XYZ file of C-alpha atoms in Angstrom:
697
model
C 49.504 -56.514 41.269
C 47.876 -56.466 44.412
C 50.824 -57.000 46.458
C 52.689 -54.100 44.564
C 49.821 -51.816 45.453
C 49.803 -52.667 49.140
C 53.662 -51.960 49.255
C 53.041 -48.620 47.430
C 50.608 -47.601 50.288
C 53.527 -47.864 52.687
C 55.363 -44.900 50.961
C 55.477 -41.906 53.274
C 55.667 -39.402 50.532
C 51.986 -38.823 49.425
C 53.059 -37.121 46.241
C 55.399 -39.966 45.292
C 52.903 -42.491 46.402
C 50.124 -40.963 44.179
C 52.601 -40.725 41.198
C 53.609 -44.423 41.494
C 49.929 -45.505 41.818
C 49.088 -43.505 38.541
C 51.901 -45.311 36.732
C 50.826 -48.836 38.153
C 47.404 -48.058 37.094
C 48.351 -47.275 33.718
C 50.590 -50.474 33.539
C 47.606 -52.647 34.555
C 45.518 -51.371 31.739
C 48.372 -52.245 29.313
C 49.217 -55.520 30.676
C 46.902 -58.253 31.888
C 47.747 -59.994 35.035
C 46.021 -63.310 34.308
C 44.609 -64.168 30.926
C 46.939 -62.608 27.940
C 45.912 -62.755 24.500
C 45.967 -60.595 21.298
C 43.116 -58.117 22.046
C 43.421 -55.775 19.146
C 43.083 -58.059 16.106
C 40.873 -56.230 13.635
C 37.337 -57.460 13.432
C 35.030 -56.442 10.456
C 31.694 -57.517 9.119
C 30.228 -57.316 5.633
C 27.043 -55.413 5.178
C 25.301 -57.050 2.034
C 22.235 -55.077 2.248
C 24.017 -51.659 2.451
C 24.343 -49.901 -0.993
C 27.866 -49.093 -2.198
C 28.143 -45.431 -2.466
C 31.055 -42.795 -3.015
C 32.985 -42.785 0.253
C 31.910 -46.280 1.400
C 34.420 -48.637 2.875
C 34.280 -51.910 0.791
C 35.793 -55.156 0.360
C 35.740 -57.791 -2.302
C 32.862 -60.296 -1.714
C 35.259 -63.181 -2.538
C 38.342 -61.603 -0.522
C 39.298 -60.925 2.957
C 36.753 -58.617 4.516
C 39.681 -56.862 6.399
C 41.342 -55.943 3.195
C 39.125 -52.950 2.364
C 38.971 -50.041 -0.028
C 37.391 -46.582 -0.072
C 35.155 -45.980 -3.059
C 36.259 -42.880 -4.945
C 33.963 -42.989 -8.062
C 30.921 -44.900 -9.343
C 30.239 -44.975 -12.993
C 27.305 -47.378 -13.581
C 28.689 -50.845 -12.752
C 32.470 -49.645 -12.697
C 33.612 -48.596 -9.250
C 37.014 -46.772 -8.722
C 38.548 -47.699 -5.219
C 41.535 -46.560 -3.162
C 43.180 -49.364 -1.149
C 43.291 -48.294 2.472
C 46.907 -49.266 2.938
C 48.823 -48.938 -0.448
C 46.512 -46.167 -1.703
C 46.649 -48.033 -5.194
C 43.675 -47.137 -7.332
C 41.841 -50.372 -8.547
C 38.695 -50.663 -10.694
C 35.995 -53.324 -9.737
C 32.504 -54.254 -10.872
C 29.756 -53.017 -8.493
C 28.369 -56.630 -7.891
C 31.825 -57.644 -6.695
C 31.823 -55.401 -3.646
C 30.334 -55.434 -0.323
C 30.190 -52.490 2.292
C 32.109 -53.366 5.296
C 31.919 -52.036 8.826
C 34.764 -52.038 11.323
C 33.694 -52.860 15.032
C 33.978 -49.541 16.979
C 32.506 -47.491 14.201
C 29.150 -45.633 14.877
C 26.316 -47.512 13.394
C 22.675 -46.718 13.418
C 20.802 -50.040 13.204
C 17.229 -50.954 12.155
C 15.152 -54.131 11.860
C 13.393 -55.244 8.767
C 10.616 -57.993 9.153
C 11.173 -60.975 6.886
C 8.481 -63.216 8.200
C 6.270 -64.233 11.063
C 4.533 -67.054 12.543
C 1.453 -66.614 14.594
C -0.089 -69.632 16.488
C -1.618 -67.720 19.421
C -3.441 -64.600 17.855
C -4.919 -63.797 21.342
C -1.487 -63.546 22.990
C 0.494 -60.418 23.296
C 3.742 -62.499 23.631
C 6.049 -62.474 20.448
C 9.586 -64.051 20.329
C 12.039 -62.501 18.049
C 14.893 -64.112 15.613
C 17.311 -61.479 14.216
C 19.373 -62.234 11.415
C 22.520 -60.301 12.057
C 26.159 -60.381 12.985
C 25.813 -60.801 16.864
C 28.090 -58.023 17.757
C 26.000 -55.369 16.054
C 22.873 -57.018 17.303
C 24.193 -56.816 20.757
C 24.679 -53.030 20.311
C 21.027 -52.785 19.265
C 19.849 -54.921 22.255
C 21.900 -52.799 24.581
C 19.804 -49.697 23.422
C 16.634 -51.862 23.716
C 17.034 -53.802 26.766
C 19.992 -52.635 28.991
C 19.758 -54.068 32.557
C 16.511 -55.882 31.683
C 17.517 -59.406 30.681
C 16.910 -62.268 33.040
C 18.942 -65.072 31.377
C 21.509 -65.220 28.595
C 22.036 -68.634 27.361
C 24.758 -69.071 24.586
C 26.451 -71.962 22.810
C 29.313 -70.280 21.086
C 31.497 -71.912 18.462
C 33.972 -74.368 20.401
C 37.058 -73.446 18.335
C 37.830 -77.137 17.456
C 39.777 -76.291 14.515
C 37.091 -77.981 12.290
C 36.185 -74.597 10.589
C 33.118 -74.122 12.844
C 33.483 -70.297 13.003
C 34.710 -67.336 11.138
C 36.834 -64.354 12.131
C 36.898 -61.516 9.609
C 34.604 -63.628 7.395
C 37.177 -66.397 7.092
C 36.859 -69.850 8.630
C 39.439 -70.318 11.353
C 40.925 -73.772 11.286
C 43.526 -75.787 13.380
C 46.430 -74.325 11.209
C 45.921 -70.772 12.470
C 48.481 -69.986 15.003
C 46.302 -67.223 16.496
C 42.995 -69.095 16.661
C 42.909 -68.995 20.472
C 43.545 -65.244 20.621
C 41.021 -64.589 17.743
C 38.356 -66.570 19.619
C 38.989 -64.859 22.911
C 39.035 -61.517 21.197
C 35.720 -62.405 19.445
C 34.218 -63.664 22.895
C 35.465 -60.713 24.854
C 33.909 -58.146 22.708
C 30.529 -59.829 22.811
C 30.575 -60.669 26.404
C 31.277 -56.961 27.330
C 28.115 -56.015 25.583
C 26.138 -58.981 27.024
C 27.094 -57.826 30.682
C 25.227 -54.580 29.948
C 21.967 -56.425 29.063
C 21.844 -58.515 32.291
C 19.952 -57.371 35.146
C 22.639 -56.758 37.922
C 20.121 -57.459 40.743
C 19.129 -60.962 39.664
C 20.121 -62.706 36.303
C 22.316 -65.368 34.890
C 24.660 -65.859 31.905
C 25.030 -69.503 30.948
C 27.760 -70.511 28.475
C 28.398 -73.843 27.151
C 31.914 -75.182 26.022
C 34.070 -78.198 25.531
C 37.722 -78.873 26.580
C 39.280 -76.939 23.742
C 38.633 -73.560 25.275
C 37.077 -74.098 28.755
C 40.184 -72.878 30.604
C 40.453 -69.801 28.486
C 36.720 -69.098 28.805
C 36.701 -69.598 32.497
C 39.520 -67.033 33.076
C 37.813 -64.658 30.716
C 34.602 -64.933 32.568
C 36.326 -64.352 35.864
C 38.102 -61.262 34.464
C 35.037 -59.610 32.787
C 32.566 -60.425 35.727
C 34.627 -60.002 38.835
C 31.753 -59.342 40.995
C 29.656 -62.316 40.039
C 29.620 -65.762 41.338
C 30.658 -68.575 38.887
C 30.222 -72.358 38.859
C 31.083 -74.752 36.239
C 28.988 -77.943 35.598
C 30.009 -80.977 33.930
C 27.320 -82.709 31.748
C 27.170 -85.868 29.634
C 25.983 -85.009 26.184
C 26.824 -88.312 24.323
C 26.508 -91.597 26.395
C 27.810 -93.435 23.289
C 31.178 -91.939 23.712
C 32.977 -90.548 20.724
C 36.289 -92.289 20.290
C 39.488 -90.273 19.745
C 42.585 -91.696 18.551
C 45.268 -91.796 21.234
C 42.994 -90.133 23.692
C 40.049 -90.884 26.059
C 36.700 -90.910 24.272
C 34.586 -87.753 24.447
C 31.190 -87.996 26.132
C 30.660 -84.744 27.934
C 31.122 -80.897 27.822
C 30.957 -78.075 30.438
C 28.499 -75.366 31.391
C 29.452 -72.085 33.007
C 26.970 -70.426 35.086
C 27.767 -66.802 35.985
C 25.328 -65.486 38.730
C 24.585 -61.833 39.209
C 22.977 -60.157 42.388
C 20.540 -62.403 44.178
C 20.371 -65.114 41.347
C 20.691 -68.753 42.378
C 19.403 -72.077 40.994
C 15.728 -72.794 42.193
C 14.667 -76.025 43.573
C 12.622 -77.772 40.931
C 10.830 -81.043 40.502
C 13.568 -83.488 38.872
C 13.471 -86.977 37.809
C 15.243 -89.513 40.128
C 18.215 -89.696 37.900
C 19.295 -86.091 38.738
C 20.101 -87.053 42.459
C 21.572 -90.020 44.345
C 18.999 -92.219 46.209
C 21.769 -93.014 48.592
C 22.327 -89.409 49.746
C 20.936 -87.890 52.852
C 19.872 -84.639 51.121
C 17.478 -85.816 48.374
C 15.803 -89.007 49.286
C 12.467 -87.944 47.933
C 10.986 -88.158 51.532
C 11.131 -85.613 54.269
C 14.600 -85.763 56.007
C 14.923 -86.310 59.736
C 18.286 -85.619 61.234
C 19.927 -86.821 64.438
C 19.511 -84.526 67.343
C 22.867 -85.699 68.571
C 25.855 -83.744 66.961
C 28.323 -85.615 64.720
C 31.375 -84.602 62.927
C 33.362 -81.574 63.921
C 32.261 -79.637 67.111
C 30.463 -82.634 68.436
C 32.077 -83.020 71.802
C 30.662 -81.711 75.135
C 33.329 -79.125 75.560
C 32.508 -77.611 72.147
C 29.018 -76.645 73.573
C 28.665 -77.341 77.271
C 25.003 -76.145 77.276
C 24.204 -79.083 74.807
C 24.994 -81.833 77.330
C 21.545 -82.317 79.087
C 19.249 -85.422 79.734
C 16.154 -86.171 77.855
C 13.735 -88.339 79.847
C 11.698 -90.801 77.673
C 8.817 -93.186 78.594
C 10.060 -96.727 77.724
C 6.529 -97.722 77.061
C 5.713 -95.652 74.124
C 8.797 -93.370 73.357
C 7.309 -90.169 74.540
C 9.436 -87.418 75.682
C 8.351 -86.680 79.175
C 10.872 -84.057 80.409
C 13.938 -82.146 79.196
C 16.464 -81.856 81.951
C 18.726 -78.880 82.533
C 22.412 -78.868 81.205
C 24.710 -80.730 83.490
C 27.572 -78.891 85.363
C 31.046 -79.548 83.816
C 32.002 -81.680 86.625
C 29.101 -84.015 86.491
C 28.796 -86.793 83.907
C 25.689 -88.710 85.254
C 22.086 -87.144 85.073
C 19.495 -87.660 87.881
C 17.226 -90.672 87.301
C 13.557 -90.399 87.184
C 11.527 -93.457 88.052
C 10.067 -95.386 85.177
C 11.729 -92.976 82.577
C 14.535 -93.613 80.253
C 17.430 -91.184 80.715
C 19.120 -90.334 77.429
C 22.346 -88.411 77.202
C 24.376 -87.483 74.035
C 26.965 -90.204 74.495
C 29.063 -90.984 71.382
C 29.755 -94.433 69.975
C 33.125 -94.523 71.486
C 31.706 -93.691 74.854
C 32.767 -90.068 74.930
C 30.593 -87.312 75.963
C 28.838 -85.528 72.983
C 26.305 -82.934 72.738
C 22.854 -82.105 71.444
C 22.508 -79.964 68.354
C 19.810 -77.785 69.939
C 19.588 -76.129 73.229
C 16.911 -76.993 75.726
C 14.758 -74.100 74.785
C 15.112 -74.836 71.085
C 14.133 -78.600 71.756
C 11.204 -77.542 73.706
C 9.913 -75.183 70.765
C 10.623 -78.088 68.230
C 8.554 -80.377 70.209
C 5.598 -77.883 70.246
C 6.017 -77.426 66.458
C 6.167 -81.118 65.650
C 9.699 -81.198 64.757
C 10.995 -83.818 67.162
C 10.642 -87.648 67.120
C 11.812 -90.660 68.901
C 12.983 -94.012 67.371
C 13.990 -97.198 68.832
C 12.576 -98.922 71.884
C 13.572 -99.772 75.653
C 15.426 -102.901 74.479
C 17.606 -101.460 71.970
C 17.662 -97.861 73.222
C 16.165 -94.652 71.973
C 17.256 -92.203 69.378
C 15.945 -88.626 69.122
C 15.547 -87.043 65.752
C 14.975 -83.343 64.737
C 13.374 -81.830 61.577
C 15.701 -78.960 60.372
C 14.249 -75.618 59.789
C 14.830 -76.004 55.930
C 12.811 -79.187 55.916
C 10.030 -77.760 58.038
C 9.824 -74.897 55.394
C 9.038 -77.403 52.882
C 6.120 -78.711 54.931
C 4.825 -75.205 55.398
C 5.002 -74.435 51.781
C 2.932 -77.635 50.855
C 5.741 -79.697 49.385
C 4.759 -82.466 51.923
C 1.226 -82.867 53.153
C 0.633 -83.559 56.869
C -1.455 -86.592 57.303
C -1.286 -86.857 61.048
C 0.783 -86.385 64.406
C 2.815 -88.855 66.249
C 3.362 -89.667 69.981
C 5.577 -86.560 70.300
C 3.328 -84.307 68.294
C 5.763 -84.935 65.462
C 4.250 -84.207 62.106
C 3.548 -87.371 59.895
C 3.685 -86.627 56.222
C 2.724 -88.421 52.955
C 6.042 -89.193 50.996
C 6.155 -87.685 47.707
C 6.593 -89.747 44.570
C 9.642 -91.656 44.732
C 10.474 -91.301 41.031
C 10.725 -87.592 41.402
C 12.282 -85.133 43.947
C 12.353 -81.374 44.252
C 15.988 -80.369 44.522
C 18.866 -78.320 43.299
C 21.241 -81.030 41.818
C 24.979 -81.351 41.975
C 27.442 -80.243 39.487
C 27.790 -83.350 37.488
C 24.753 -84.043 35.137
C 24.334 -87.497 33.649
C 20.769 -87.023 32.326
C 19.415 -89.441 29.599
C 17.406 -86.582 27.912
C 20.612 -84.629 27.362
C 21.955 -86.866 24.858
C 22.561 -84.514 21.904
C 22.307 -87.356 19.235
C 18.872 -88.632 20.434
C 17.324 -85.330 21.441
C 19.239 -82.902 19.244
C 20.191 -84.424 15.859
C 17.224 -86.682 15.673
C 14.816 -84.171 16.958
C 15.899 -81.960 14.122
C 15.623 -85.025 11.786
C 11.925 -85.053 12.676
C 11.536 -81.546 11.444
C 13.889 -81.547 8.443
C 13.888 -84.171 5.562
C 17.709 -83.789 5.272
C 20.609 -83.027 7.616
C 20.833 -79.298 7.804
C 22.812 -78.654 11.200
C 25.627 -80.446 12.739
C 25.943 -81.057 16.484
C 22.640 -79.428 17.726
C 22.080 -79.347 21.505
C 19.744 -81.426 23.150
C 16.351 -79.587 23.610
C 16.151 -80.753 27.181
C 19.643 -79.990 28.052
C 18.862 -76.246 27.123
C 15.470 -76.496 28.804
C 16.959 -77.672 32.009
C 19.844 -75.342 32.216
C 17.474 -72.385 31.787
C 14.660 -73.739 33.956
C 16.745 -73.583 37.208
C 16.830 -69.790 36.815
C 13.591 -68.810 35.348
C 11.211 -71.388 36.978
C 10.072 -68.688 39.365
C 10.143 -65.959 36.653
C 7.076 -66.536 34.312
C 7.733 -63.346 32.450
C 11.488 -63.663 32.116
C 13.399 -62.082 29.187
C 15.847 -64.634 27.749
C 18.628 -63.907 25.126
C 20.528 -66.230 22.717
C 22.958 -64.434 20.505
C 24.647 -67.707 19.303
C 21.297 -69.142 18.237
C 22.547 -71.984 15.985
C 19.563 -74.221 15.164
C 17.164 -72.336 17.518
C 17.142 -74.787 20.399
C 16.814 -71.917 22.980
C 13.476 -70.553 21.712
C 12.220 -74.075 21.228
C 13.075 -74.693 24.887
C 11.464 -71.374 26.148
C 8.303 -72.326 24.384
C 8.338 -75.804 26.014
C 8.878 -74.184 29.375
C 5.976 -71.909 28.867
C 3.680 -74.896 27.802
C 4.628 -76.813 30.787
C 3.865 -74.221 33.337
C 1.720 -71.569 31.558
C 4.678 -68.920 31.601
C 4.922 -65.888 29.464
C 8.768 -65.907 29.011
C 10.101 -64.110 25.911
C 13.067 -65.215 23.812
C 15.270 -63.179 21.666
C 17.678 -65.158 19.278
C 20.504 -63.846 17.066
C 22.242 -65.677 14.275
C 24.102 -64.752 11.113
C 23.244 -66.330 7.831
C 26.533 -68.096 7.065
C 26.605 -71.191 4.821
C 28.714 -74.227 5.571
C 32.271 -74.816 4.121
C 30.877 -77.452 1.699
C 27.827 -75.257 0.528
C 29.967 -72.215 0.046
C 32.322 -74.296 -2.285
C 29.310 -75.609 -4.143
C 27.712 -72.333 -4.495
C 30.893 -70.564 -5.589
C 31.432 -73.063 -8.324
C 27.891 -72.406 -9.536
C 28.742 -68.672 -9.828
C 26.940 -67.438 -6.772
C 28.356 -64.931 -4.174
C 27.407 -64.049 -0.672
C 24.480 -61.669 -0.884
C 22.847 -63.504 -3.856
C 19.413 -65.068 -2.913
C 20.685 -68.468 -3.819
C 23.359 -68.169 -1.335
C 21.256 -66.545 1.377
C 18.586 -69.101 1.219
C 21.043 -71.754 2.367
C 22.266 -69.603 5.150
C 21.610 -70.904 8.765
C 18.962 -68.203 9.684
C 16.890 -68.934 6.516
C 17.494 -72.633 6.045
C 17.653 -73.998 9.769
C 16.758 -71.440 12.617
C 13.618 -69.973 11.146
C 12.132 -73.052 9.786
C 12.649 -74.919 12.883
C 10.924 -72.098 14.926
C 7.979 -72.240 12.485
C 7.580 -75.923 12.496
C 7.983 -76.366 16.311
C 5.380 -73.694 16.861
C 2.870 -74.968 14.365
C 3.583 -78.720 15.002
C 4.675 -79.866 11.602
C 7.829 -80.672 9.653
C 9.287 -78.777 6.649
C 6.794 -80.717 4.353
C 3.789 -79.979 6.421
C 3.415 -83.412 7.958
C 2.429 -83.481 11.827
C 5.437 -83.909 13.926
C 5.862 -87.257 15.514
C 6.225 -88.136 19.223
C 5.797 -86.216 22.448
C 8.100 -83.969 24.618
C 9.946 -85.878 27.205
C 8.711 -85.381 30.740
C 5.633 -83.345 29.775
C 4.310 -85.818 27.291
C 2.841 -83.011 25.366
C 2.345 -84.021 21.743
C 4.826 -82.330 19.328
C 2.172 -82.222 16.797
C 0.062 -79.813 18.887
C 2.871 -77.144 18.518
C 2.954 -74.228 20.901
C 0.382 -71.421 21.587
C 3.115 -68.894 20.713
C 4.237 -66.343 18.164
C 7.508 -65.216 16.592
C 8.808 -62.784 14.131
C 11.835 -63.042 11.864
C 13.799 -59.726 11.548
C 16.953 -58.784 9.738
C 19.188 -56.046 11.065
C 20.311 -53.337 8.751
C 21.782 -49.924 8.960
C 20.473 -46.397 8.576
C 21.835 -43.056 7.553
C 22.078 -40.869 10.675
C 21.319 -37.682 8.784
C 18.064 -39.334 7.282
C 17.084 -40.398 10.665
C 17.588 -36.973 12.192
C 15.494 -35.512 9.529
C 12.538 -38.019 10.233
C 12.897 -39.696 6.830
C 13.446 -43.287 8.156
C 10.655 -43.443 10.808
C 9.027 -46.310 8.749
C 12.332 -48.128 8.976
C 12.641 -47.694 12.711
C 9.100 -49.061 13.597
C 10.422 -52.601 14.383
C 13.032 -51.194 16.551
C 10.482 -48.931 18.403
C 8.271 -51.929 18.793
C 10.991 -54.043 20.323
C 11.859 -51.183 22.807
C 8.177 -51.219 23.835
C 8.450 -54.844 24.858
C 7.611 -56.597 21.563
C 3.891 -56.545 22.647
C 1.493 -57.744 19.937
C 2.062 -58.171 16.196
C 4.921 -55.931 14.904
C 3.211 -52.831 13.426
C 4.203 -51.942 9.763
C 3.360 -48.632 8.141
C 1.920 -49.368 4.850
C 2.140 -45.813 3.209
C 5.089 -43.565 2.808
C 3.303 -40.545 4.238
C 3.635 -40.296 7.989
C 0.616 -39.707 10.300
C 0.572 -37.039 12.878
C 0.615 -39.687 15.612
C 0.085 -43.388 16.055
C -1.886 -44.867 18.998
C -1.054 -48.579 18.876
C -3.302 -50.053 21.783
C -2.448 -53.640 20.712
C 1.127 -52.975 21.018
C 0.629 -50.847 24.252
C 2.766 -48.115 22.732
C 2.120 -44.707 21.054
C 4.159 -42.246 19.032
C 3.675 -38.528 18.508
C 5.221 -37.853 15.228
C 4.147 -34.209 14.719
C 4.537 -32.303 18.096
C 2.006 -29.672 16.830
C -0.719 -32.261 17.472
C 0.389 -32.825 21.185
C -3.143 -31.828 22.734
C -4.820 -34.398 20.473
C -2.135 -37.079 21.292
C -2.565 -36.458 24.787
C -6.479 -36.723 24.706
C -6.127 -40.026 22.801
C -3.460 -41.469 25.129
C -5.876 -40.765 28.121
C -8.381 -43.347 26.614
C -5.665 -46.104 26.567
C -4.354 -46.346 30.069
C -2.755 -49.778 29.173
C -0.229 -48.042 26.888
C 3.171 -48.452 28.634
C 5.606 -46.802 26.175
C 5.458 -43.355 24.602
C 7.818 -41.894 21.979
C 7.737 -38.207 21.310
C 9.471 -36.794 18.163
C 10.947 -33.399 19.018
C 14.168 -31.465 18.712
C 13.523 -29.603 21.868
C 14.590 -31.139 25.157
C 12.368 -28.591 27.153
C 9.338 -29.375 24.980
C 9.831 -33.119 25.478
C 10.087 -32.712 29.241
C 6.958 -30.572 29.339
C 4.908 -33.240 27.183
C 5.793 -36.115 29.310
C 5.375 -34.438 32.746
C 2.102 -36.227 33.382
C 2.972 -39.540 32.022
C 4.129 -41.108 35.380
C 4.651 -44.924 35.098
C 5.140 -45.028 31.393
C 8.421 -45.403 29.607
C 8.964 -42.180 27.546
C 11.719 -41.537 24.924
C 12.577 -38.508 22.811
C 13.101 -39.234 19.028
C 15.270 -39.145 17.476
C 17.670 -37.982 20.104
C 17.400 -40.841 22.159
C 18.303 -43.330 19.329
C 20.947 -41.184 17.694
C 22.755 -40.367 21.049
C 22.836 -43.874 22.067
C 24.764 -45.137 19.025
C 26.933 -42.065 18.705
C 28.120 -42.527 22.324
C 28.944 -46.089 21.588
C 31.305 -45.331 18.842
C 34.797 -46.830 19.561
C 33.851 -49.595 21.884
């Protein structure tokens, strides 16, 4: 395609050139030059909490969610429906139906608090778990945190064919000829929304995957994020090696890191297993390099100014003088009595060069960045301390304990069992074992097996740590939350370094294939409490969150053991808080009329930064204003009371977020004109416009 556009630019006729460019642009939008898959497979989601009304789009709870009807009439429990394709009129019972939303329709989401855990009442930090289809949750998160997220970590379904994920509410298995297209279509929709959450100046998207889809995923990521930098890491997750008939055993998987803006992995303190003790880069000690150049560009002719003599005292190895570069025609330096004359002669006897000029060498001596090894019998070797290594000394990673004969700094070596480094792209780390530190760790919390193939807590902890170690207030999102490992890992990071990082997790509440069969035989349907209580959000993710924060198992017994590396006892839990929310949907007309403010409170709380405990209105009658100092937010509900609101707001300078309910744009602008430094929003326009504009995506 690029070649075609280059050729078009050579057309002399500007009108013809522009017309052909327009046509090729249109063609490019229709045809992918790269990853090709079915993009327009319909994707729908059941909304069990939304009441069935006349005009609702519905499907059978036990049928295909994409096979839906329009409700024509409701008579007690009898519902008359019109099939969307055949227009056949069919009667159903009310409890057989569920409201359906097609992706791309305008939605007006809300959040309802289900539960919370508070183990740090003095802390403003609150994590959130949202029970929802993650597409709709991402639409809400875009409204709340567009461009504000520092890190997204996701462990999506791997599409192994083992019914580990659903498309249109049906499990996708290996017999589905379109399972790869469905998986890519599902991922593309969500990654497009995720892109809008990430801070374009400095953020990272981390995606784990195995060999079933890593090629497709890599192409998709490159296509969706053309301006980002991407790297794939190979990581061992099962040292025991899972045998596969007719194939090599499986012991690893892959992690894609997509870096935006200035994002890059930070150097952090790592155990020795992360880096080779044989390499030059990460010995655990300060690294001195040879002053003599090696490898490419190492001959005298490559840099004639680098061929000069260094005069060294043979008695103590002190550099006494730095000679001038020798003319091209001269190969021998002038001798000085009682001094050893050292030239950059290579092992094969050819003329080499020093890496530094005479001026740089002199400056290096003054800074303590030059030392001499050897003796007069074996000969001398000059070493230099590279600028990057010298910066480590200046930052205090190494402590200067003295100076040598050439003023070279002498440092105390750091602990040899640890090293501060950025590792390579092959990770073989014992604590990343998903059996030992995933399945068995969950076994420490649950009395029975509630989740298959959980990630190692430390594998997630480490992947995130490289990018948020220097961001103590980072916002981290996981919209394939699974068992809740990401929030657990963020709490561990905060406990280790005193950080205040916040985590938002999203998961649906699906039950396993086996559980759904059992529940169906017992006469239960999705939406029934018996069904919902066994869903992943209620049965796994939230209980794990509560237990890990409070330090006990599901039976109330103290957790056993300590966290690897930090030795923090698991029974101590974490000084942390979290709230469990469920995504629902509002009627836009009721919102516009101010009839659903109470239902919007958790959304406004999250938009204000989720500071302090989520506020709840206990009465149906709305107050004129809300000054929520503990949440650092305020809401003017009746604009008639603006003077009183403004006076109250002046008493609380720490309030950061202000919501004004008014239909008048000019009145809103007038009311907020003195609120510099605060985040201000006009209700309900800000909310309604956002989700109306997002229609059709």
